[in-house]
Amino acid sequence: MSKKHIHFELQGEQQQIAVIRLTRGAKRNALNDALVLSLRHLFETMPASVRAAVIAGEGDHFCAGLDLSELQERDAGQGLHHSRMWHSALECVQYGPVPVIAALHGAVVGGGLELASACHIRVADDSTFYALPEGSRGIFVGGGGSVRIPRLIGVARMTDMMLTGRVYNAMDGERIGLAQYLVAAGTAFDKSMELALRIAGNAPLTNYALTHVLPRIADQPADQGFMTEAMMAAIAQSAPEAKDRVKAFLEGRAAKVQKA
Ligand code: 1HE
């Protein structure tokens, strides 16, 4: 399916991987309102066969952030609602039906980094660079960046990026936690698909626990976190699929953990 500026297709033998491409390459995949709303719609209406998703950008860059040509004079109320629209869309990505992998290359800046940080795994290639130019444009993040980015790299590094316009290259981005994987230029999508297929083979309840429950536990005080963990562990263990998988290992039918 192709909406304007976004392309969606199912891949994999069971149509289990959703591939979402930003197709505004001429504008460096800058996110206009229509694109942000399309993204939300895609995650709200994900086909039942899908077990993992990959988001990638066409052209030389993943995403140049907010479409600055749409940055009109908004009064405070309109500005609030615009930011909340981004929040609801990126909430659908982070707390949607499946784990999401961002395949990064080129610019991952401003709202592009906010989008990437709403995904569960970021795979960057050597061409990737990260920045938060909002600081120099006289604005502030509005797509959830102040909540999600410090959880990846810490408040101090995000403050520095916005105060000084600091740009992180691919290697430093992986070192500080902006991406979990760093791969050769041009291979981020292939690596993301490999990971997506692996993730799609997990028990859906485990993937749900990791995408919906783990981040909430991480935000809870330890005492509540331990209790939430115990309840999630009990639910996961009691699922028939978990019993089958453990039995398969004990009977020598499941893969061992291999040395890295
Ligand atoms: C754009 C945008 C955009 C490019 N909005 N039109 N984001 C930024 O401040 C980043 C702004 N963009 C850049 O710094 C550069 O474009 C890039 C480093 C991403 C890419 O550079 P380059 O040399 O490959 O491309 P370009 O020549 O700068 O741009 C090509 C075209 O895309 C050009 O339009 P054209 O009509 O002259 O061809 C650019 O104007 C257009 N373009 N980026 C609109 N962002 C929820 S709040 C989030 C707040 C933010 O994200 S603020 C940060 C915005």
PDB file of N, CA, C and O and ligand atoms in Angstrom, residues 26-28 30 60-61 63-69 82 86 107 109-112 114 129 133-134 137 139-143, ligand 1:
ATOM      1  N   ALA A  26      13.109  13.626  -1.653  1.00  0.00           N
ATOM      2  CA  ALA A  26      13.472  14.960  -2.170  1.00  0.00           C
ATOM      3  C   ALA A  26      13.480  15.987  -1.043  1.00  0.00           C
ATOM      4  O   ALA A  26      14.209  16.984  -1.115  1.00  0.00           O
ATOM      5  N   LYS A  27      12.709  15.738  -0.001  1.00  0.00           N
ATOM      6  CA  LYS A  27      12.690  16.646   1.169  1.00  0.00           C
ATOM      7  C   LYS A  27      13.360  15.973   2.358  1.00  0.00           C
ATOM      8  O   LYS A  27      13.061  16.286   3.517  1.00  0.00           O
ATOM      9  N   ARG A  28      14.251  15.040   2.062  1.00  0.00           N
ATOM     10  CA  ARG A  28      15.021  14.339   3.108  1.00  0.00           C
ATOM     11  C   ARG A  28      14.100  13.679   4.142  1.00  0.00           C
ATOM     12  O   ARG A  28      14.396  13.620   5.317  1.00  0.00           O
ATOM     13  N   ALA A  30      11.500  14.726   5.479  1.00  0.00           N
ATOM     14  CA  ALA A  30      10.979  15.618   6.521  1.00  0.00           C
ATOM     15  C   ALA A  30       9.530  15.218   6.814  1.00  0.00           C
ATOM     16  O   ALA A  30       8.759  14.877   5.912  1.00  0.00           O
ATOM     17  N   ASP A  60      19.142   9.567   0.590  1.00  0.00           N
ATOM     18  CA  ASP A  60      20.420   9.579   1.305  1.00  0.00           C
ATOM     19  C   ASP A  60      20.290   9.717   2.807  1.00  0.00           C
ATOM     20  O   ASP A  60      21.298   9.687   3.516  1.00  0.00           O
ATOM     21  N   HIS A  61      19.059   9.927   3.293  1.00  0.00           N
ATOM     22  CA  HIS A  61      18.904  10.193   4.725  1.00  0.00           C
ATOM     23  C   HIS A  61      17.700   9.441   5.291  1.00  0.00           C
ATOM     24  O   HIS A  61      16.698   9.268   4.599  1.00  0.00           O
ATOM     25  N   CYS A  63      15.843  10.649   8.029  1.00  0.00           N
ATOM     26  CA  CYS A  63      14.784  11.639   8.227  1.00  0.00           C
ATOM     27  C   CYS A  63      15.337  12.957   8.764  1.00  0.00           C
ATOM     28  O   CYS A  63      16.082  12.968   9.748  1.00  0.00           O
ATOM     29  N   ALA A  64      14.915  14.060   8.107  1.00  0.00           N
ATOM     30  CA  ALA A  64      15.385  15.411   8.470  1.00  0.00           C
ATOM     31  C   ALA A  64      14.517  16.071   9.533  1.00  0.00           C
ATOM     32  O   ALA A  64      14.658  17.258   9.784  1.00  0.00           O
ATOM     33  N   GLY A  65      13.619  15.310  10.158  1.00  0.00           N
ATOM     34  CA  GLY A  65      12.827  15.879  11.261  1.00  0.00           C
ATOM     35  C   GLY A  65      11.582  16.582  10.789  1.00  0.00           C
ATOM     36  O   GLY A  65      11.098  16.362   9.668  1.00  0.00           O
ATOM     37  N   LEU A  66      11.086  17.428  11.662  1.00  0.00           N
ATOM     38  CA  LEU A  66       9.859  18.182  11.365  1.00  0.00           C
ATOM     39  C   LEU A  66       9.995  18.907  10.029  1.00  0.00           C
ATOM     40  O   LEU A  66      11.037  19.494   9.736  1.00  0.00           O
ATOM     41  N   ASP A  67       8.931  18.876   9.226  1.00  0.00           N
ATOM     42  CA  ASP A  67       8.928  19.657   7.990  1.00  0.00           C
ATOM     43  C   ASP A  67       8.830  21.135   8.372  1.00  0.00           C
ATOM     44  O   ASP A  67       7.768  21.618   8.773  1.00  0.00           O
ATOM     45  N   LEU A  68       9.954  21.822   8.249  1.00  0.00           N
ATOM     46  CA  LEU A  68      10.014  23.208   8.742  1.00  0.00           C
ATOM     47  C   LEU A  68       9.133  24.148   7.922  1.00  0.00           C
ATOM     48  O   LEU A  68       8.770  25.222   8.405  1.00  0.00           O
ATOM     49  N   SER A  69       8.773  23.721   6.696  1.00  0.00           N
ATOM     50  CA  SER A  69       7.897  24.590   5.897  1.00  0.00           C
ATOM     51  C   SER A  69       6.472  24.616   6.470  1.00  0.00           C
ATOM     52  O   SER A  69       5.666  25.456   6.102  1.00  0.00           O
ATOM     53  N   HIS A  82      -0.396  20.330  18.281  1.00  0.00           N
ATOM     54  CA  HIS A  82       0.489  19.777  17.252  1.00  0.00           C
ATOM     55  C   HIS A  82       1.483  18.798  17.880  1.00  0.00           C
ATOM     56  O   HIS A  82       1.693  17.693  17.387  1.00  0.00           O
ATOM     57  N   TRP A  86       1.923  14.523  17.428  1.00  0.00           N
ATOM     58  CA  TRP A  86       3.156  13.725  17.279  1.00  0.00           C
ATOM     59  C   TRP A  86       3.227  12.670  18.387  1.00  0.00           C
ATOM     60  O   TRP A  86       3.583  11.522  18.147  1.00  0.00           O
ATOM     61  N   ALA A 107      21.155  11.428   7.690  1.00  0.00           N
ATOM     62  CA  ALA A 107      20.679  12.287   8.776  1.00  0.00           C
ATOM     63  C   ALA A 107      19.569  11.608   9.583  1.00  0.00           C
ATOM     64  O   ALA A 107      18.595  11.106   9.027  1.00  0.00           O
ATOM     65  N   VAL A 109      17.838  13.361  12.381  1.00  0.00           N
ATOM     66  CA  VAL A 109      17.930  14.631  13.102  1.00  0.00           C
ATOM     67  C   VAL A 109      16.563  15.149  13.534  1.00  0.00           C
ATOM     68  O   VAL A 109      15.539  14.864  12.899  1.00  0.00           O
ATOM     69  N   GLY A 110      16.559  15.895  14.619  1.00  0.00           N
ATOM     70  CA  GLY A 110      15.333  16.495  15.127  1.00  0.00           C
ATOM     71  C   GLY A 110      14.253  15.441  15.310  1.00  0.00           C
ATOM     72  O   GLY A 110      14.466  14.412  15.949  1.00  0.00           O
ATOM     73  N   GLY A 111      13.094  15.715  14.695  1.00  0.00           N
ATOM     74  CA  GLY A 111      11.988  14.766  14.795  1.00  0.00           C
ATOM     75  C   GLY A 111      12.335  13.399  14.220  1.00  0.00           C
ATOM     76  O   GLY A 111      11.688  12.403  14.560  1.00  0.00           O
ATOM     77  N   GLY A 112      13.337  13.326  13.359  1.00  0.00           N
ATOM     78  CA  GLY A 112      13.791  12.023  12.838  1.00  0.00           C
ATOM     79  C   GLY A 112      14.401  11.190  13.955  1.00  0.00           C
ATOM     80  O   GLY A 112      14.192   9.971  14.024  1.00  0.00           O
ATOM     81  N   GLU A 114      13.574  11.680  17.055  1.00  0.00           N
ATOM     82  CA  GLU A 114      12.437  11.378  17.941  1.00  0.00           C
ATOM     83  C   GLU A 114      11.684  10.136  17.441  1.00  0.00           C
ATOM     84  O   GLU A 114      11.296   9.271  18.227  1.00  0.00           O
ATOM     85  N   PHE A 129      24.308  10.035  10.950  1.00  0.00           N
ATOM     86  CA  PHE A 129      24.689  11.066  11.935  1.00  0.00           C
ATOM     87  C   PHE A 129      23.434  11.577  12.633  1.00  0.00           C
ATOM     88  O   PHE A 129      22.344  11.551  12.075  1.00  0.00           O
ATOM     89  N   PRO A 133      18.770  19.789  15.917  1.00  0.00           N
ATOM     90  CA  PRO A 133      18.938  21.192  15.506  1.00  0.00           C
ATOM     91  C   PRO A 133      17.881  22.132  16.070  1.00  0.00           C
ATOM     92  O   PRO A 133      17.988  23.349  15.881  1.00  0.00           O
ATOM     93  N   GLU A 134      16.886  21.565  16.769  1.00  0.00           N
ATOM     94  CA  GLU A 134      15.872  22.432  17.403  1.00  0.00           C
ATOM     95  C   GLU A 134      16.538  23.532  18.213  1.00  0.00           C
ATOM     96  O   GLU A 134      16.090  24.677  18.236  1.00  0.00           O
ATOM     97  N   ARG A 137      17.435  26.276  16.037  1.00  0.00           N
ATOM     98  CA  ARG A 137      16.315  26.876  15.290  1.00  0.00           C
ATOM     99  C   ARG A 137      15.386  27.663  16.220  1.00  0.00           C
ATOM    100  O   ARG A 137      14.317  28.108  15.816  1.00  0.00           O
ATOM    101  N   ILE A 139      13.659  26.510  18.685  1.00  0.00           N
ATOM    102  CA  ILE A 139      12.468  25.770  19.122  1.00  0.00           C
ATOM    103  C   ILE A 139      12.887  24.690  20.116  1.00  0.00           C
ATOM    104  O   ILE A 139      14.039  24.669  20.565  1.00  0.00           O
ATOM    105  N   PHE A 140      11.983  23.800  20.446  1.00  0.00           N
ATOM    106  CA  PHE A 140      12.266  22.722  21.401  1.00  0.00           C
ATOM    107  C   PHE A 140      11.777  21.428  20.770  1.00  0.00           C
ATOM    108  O   PHE A 140      11.000  21.461  19.824  1.00  0.00           O
ATOM    109  N   VAL A 141      12.232  20.312  21.262  1.00  0.00           N
ATOM    110  CA  VAL A 141      11.667  19.049  20.774  1.00  0.00           C
ATOM    111  C   VAL A 141      10.178  19.020  21.116  1.00  0.00           C
ATOM    112  O   VAL A 141       9.762  19.605  22.109  1.00  0.00           O
ATOM    113  N   GLY A 142       9.397  18.321  20.290  1.00  0.00           N
ATOM    114  CA  GLY A 142       7.955  18.263  20.551  1.00  0.00           C
ATOM    115  C   GLY A 142       7.382  16.901  20.220  1.00  0.00           C
ATOM    116  O   GLY A 142       6.181  16.682  20.324  1.00  0.00           O
ATOM    117  N   GLY A 143       8.242  15.975  19.806  1.00  0.00           N
ATOM    118  CA  GLY A 143       7.756  14.642  19.415  1.00  0.00           C
ATOM    119  C   GLY A 143       8.156  13.576  20.426  1.00  0.00           C
ATOM    120  O   GLY A 143       8.386  12.427  20.045  1.00  0.00           O
TER     121      GLY A 143
HETATM  122  C1  1HE B   1      13.506  20.251   4.438  1.00  0.00           C
HETATM  123  C2  1HE B   1      13.929  19.765   5.694  1.00  0.00           C
HETATM  124  C3  1HE B   1      13.075  19.978   6.791  1.00  0.00           C
HETATM  125  C4  1HE B   1      15.444  19.315   4.247  1.00  0.00           C
HETATM  126  N1  1HE B   1      11.909  20.615   6.575  1.00  0.00           N
HETATM  127  N2  1HE B   1      12.342  20.879   4.277  1.00  0.00           N
HETATM  128  N3  1HE B   1      15.207  19.661  10.993  1.00  0.00           N
HETATM  129  C5  1HE B   1      16.307  20.352  10.670  1.00  0.00           C
HETATM  130  O1  1HE B   1      16.540  21.456  11.111  1.00  0.00           O
HETATM  131  C6  1HE B   1      17.194  19.701   9.632  1.00  0.00           C
HETATM  132  C7  1HE B   1      17.100  20.480   8.348  1.00  0.00           C
HETATM  133  N4  1HE B   1      17.730  19.786   7.241  1.00  0.00           N
HETATM  134  C8  1HE B   1      19.080  19.698   7.091  1.00  0.00           C
HETATM  135  O2  1HE B   1      19.867  20.099   7.928  1.00  0.00           O
HETATM  136  C9  1HE B   1      19.570  19.094   5.803  1.00  0.00           C
HETATM  137  O3  1HE B   1      18.526  19.191   4.846  1.00  0.00           O
HETATM  138  C10 1HE B   1      20.004  17.610   5.916  1.00  0.00           C
HETATM  139  C11 1HE B   1      21.296  17.514   6.736  1.00  0.00           C
HETATM  140  C12 1HE B   1      18.919  16.752   6.563  1.00  0.00           C
HETATM  141  C13 1HE B   1      20.223  17.042   4.497  1.00  0.00           C
HETATM  142  O4  1HE B   1      21.120  17.888   3.778  1.00  0.00           O
HETATM  143  P1  1HE B   1      21.159  17.791   2.179  1.00  0.00           P
HETATM  144  O5  1HE B   1      22.267  18.707   1.733  1.00  0.00           O
HETATM  145  O6  1HE B   1      21.218  16.384   1.766  1.00  0.00           O
HETATM  146  O7  1HE B   1      19.736  18.328   1.665  1.00  0.00           O
HETATM  147  P2  1HE B   1      19.195  19.836   1.513  1.00  0.00           P
HETATM  148  O8  1HE B   1      19.728  20.426   0.223  1.00  0.00           O
HETATM  149  O9  1HE B   1      19.444  20.637   2.734  1.00  0.00           O
HETATM  150  O10 1HE B   1      17.633  19.616   1.415  1.00  0.00           O
HETATM  151  C14 1HE B   1      16.995  19.098   0.253  1.00  0.00           C
HETATM  152  C15 1HE B   1      15.584  19.651   0.230  1.00  0.00           C
HETATM  153  O11 1HE B   1      14.882  19.170   1.385  1.00  0.00           O
HETATM  154  C16 1HE B   1      15.542  21.179   0.340  1.00  0.00           C
HETATM  155  O12 1HE B   1      14.388  21.619  -0.355  1.00  0.00           O
HETATM  156  P3  1HE B   1      14.487  22.185  -1.876  1.00  0.00           P
HETATM  157  O13 1HE B   1      13.067  22.551  -2.186  1.00  0.00           O
HETATM  158  O14 1HE B   1      15.444  23.352  -1.794  1.00  0.00           O
HETATM  159  O15 1HE B   1      15.029  21.049  -2.708  1.00  0.00           O
HETATM  160  C17 1HE B   1      15.356  21.425   1.808  1.00  0.00           C
HETATM  161  O16 1HE B   1      14.759  22.663   2.109  1.00  0.00           O
HETATM  162  C18 1HE B   1      14.415  20.273   2.163  1.00  0.00           C
HETATM  163  N5  1HE B   1      14.476  19.945   3.567  1.00  0.00           N
HETATM  164  N6  1HE B   1      15.134  19.196   5.537  1.00  0.00           N
HETATM  165  C19 1HE B   1      11.562  21.046   5.357  1.00  0.00           C
HETATM  166  N7  1HE B   1      13.363  19.531   8.021  1.00  0.00           N
HETATM  167  C20 1HE B   1       7.957  17.445  16.696  1.00  0.00           C
HETATM  168  S1  1HE B   1       9.051  18.666  16.810  1.00  0.00           S
HETATM  169  C21 1HE B   1      10.441  18.241  15.918  1.00  0.00           C
HETATM  170  C22 1HE B   1      11.265  19.457  15.709  1.00  0.00           C
HETATM  171  C23 1HE B   1      12.289  19.263  14.627  1.00  0.00           C
HETATM  172  O17 1HE B   1      12.421  18.217  14.037  1.00  0.00           O
HETATM  173  S2  1HE B   1      13.252  20.628  14.319  1.00  0.00           S
HETATM  174  C24 1HE B   1      14.522  20.051  13.281  1.00  0.00           C
HETATM  175  C25 1HE B   1      14.154  20.161  11.835  1.00  0.00           C
END
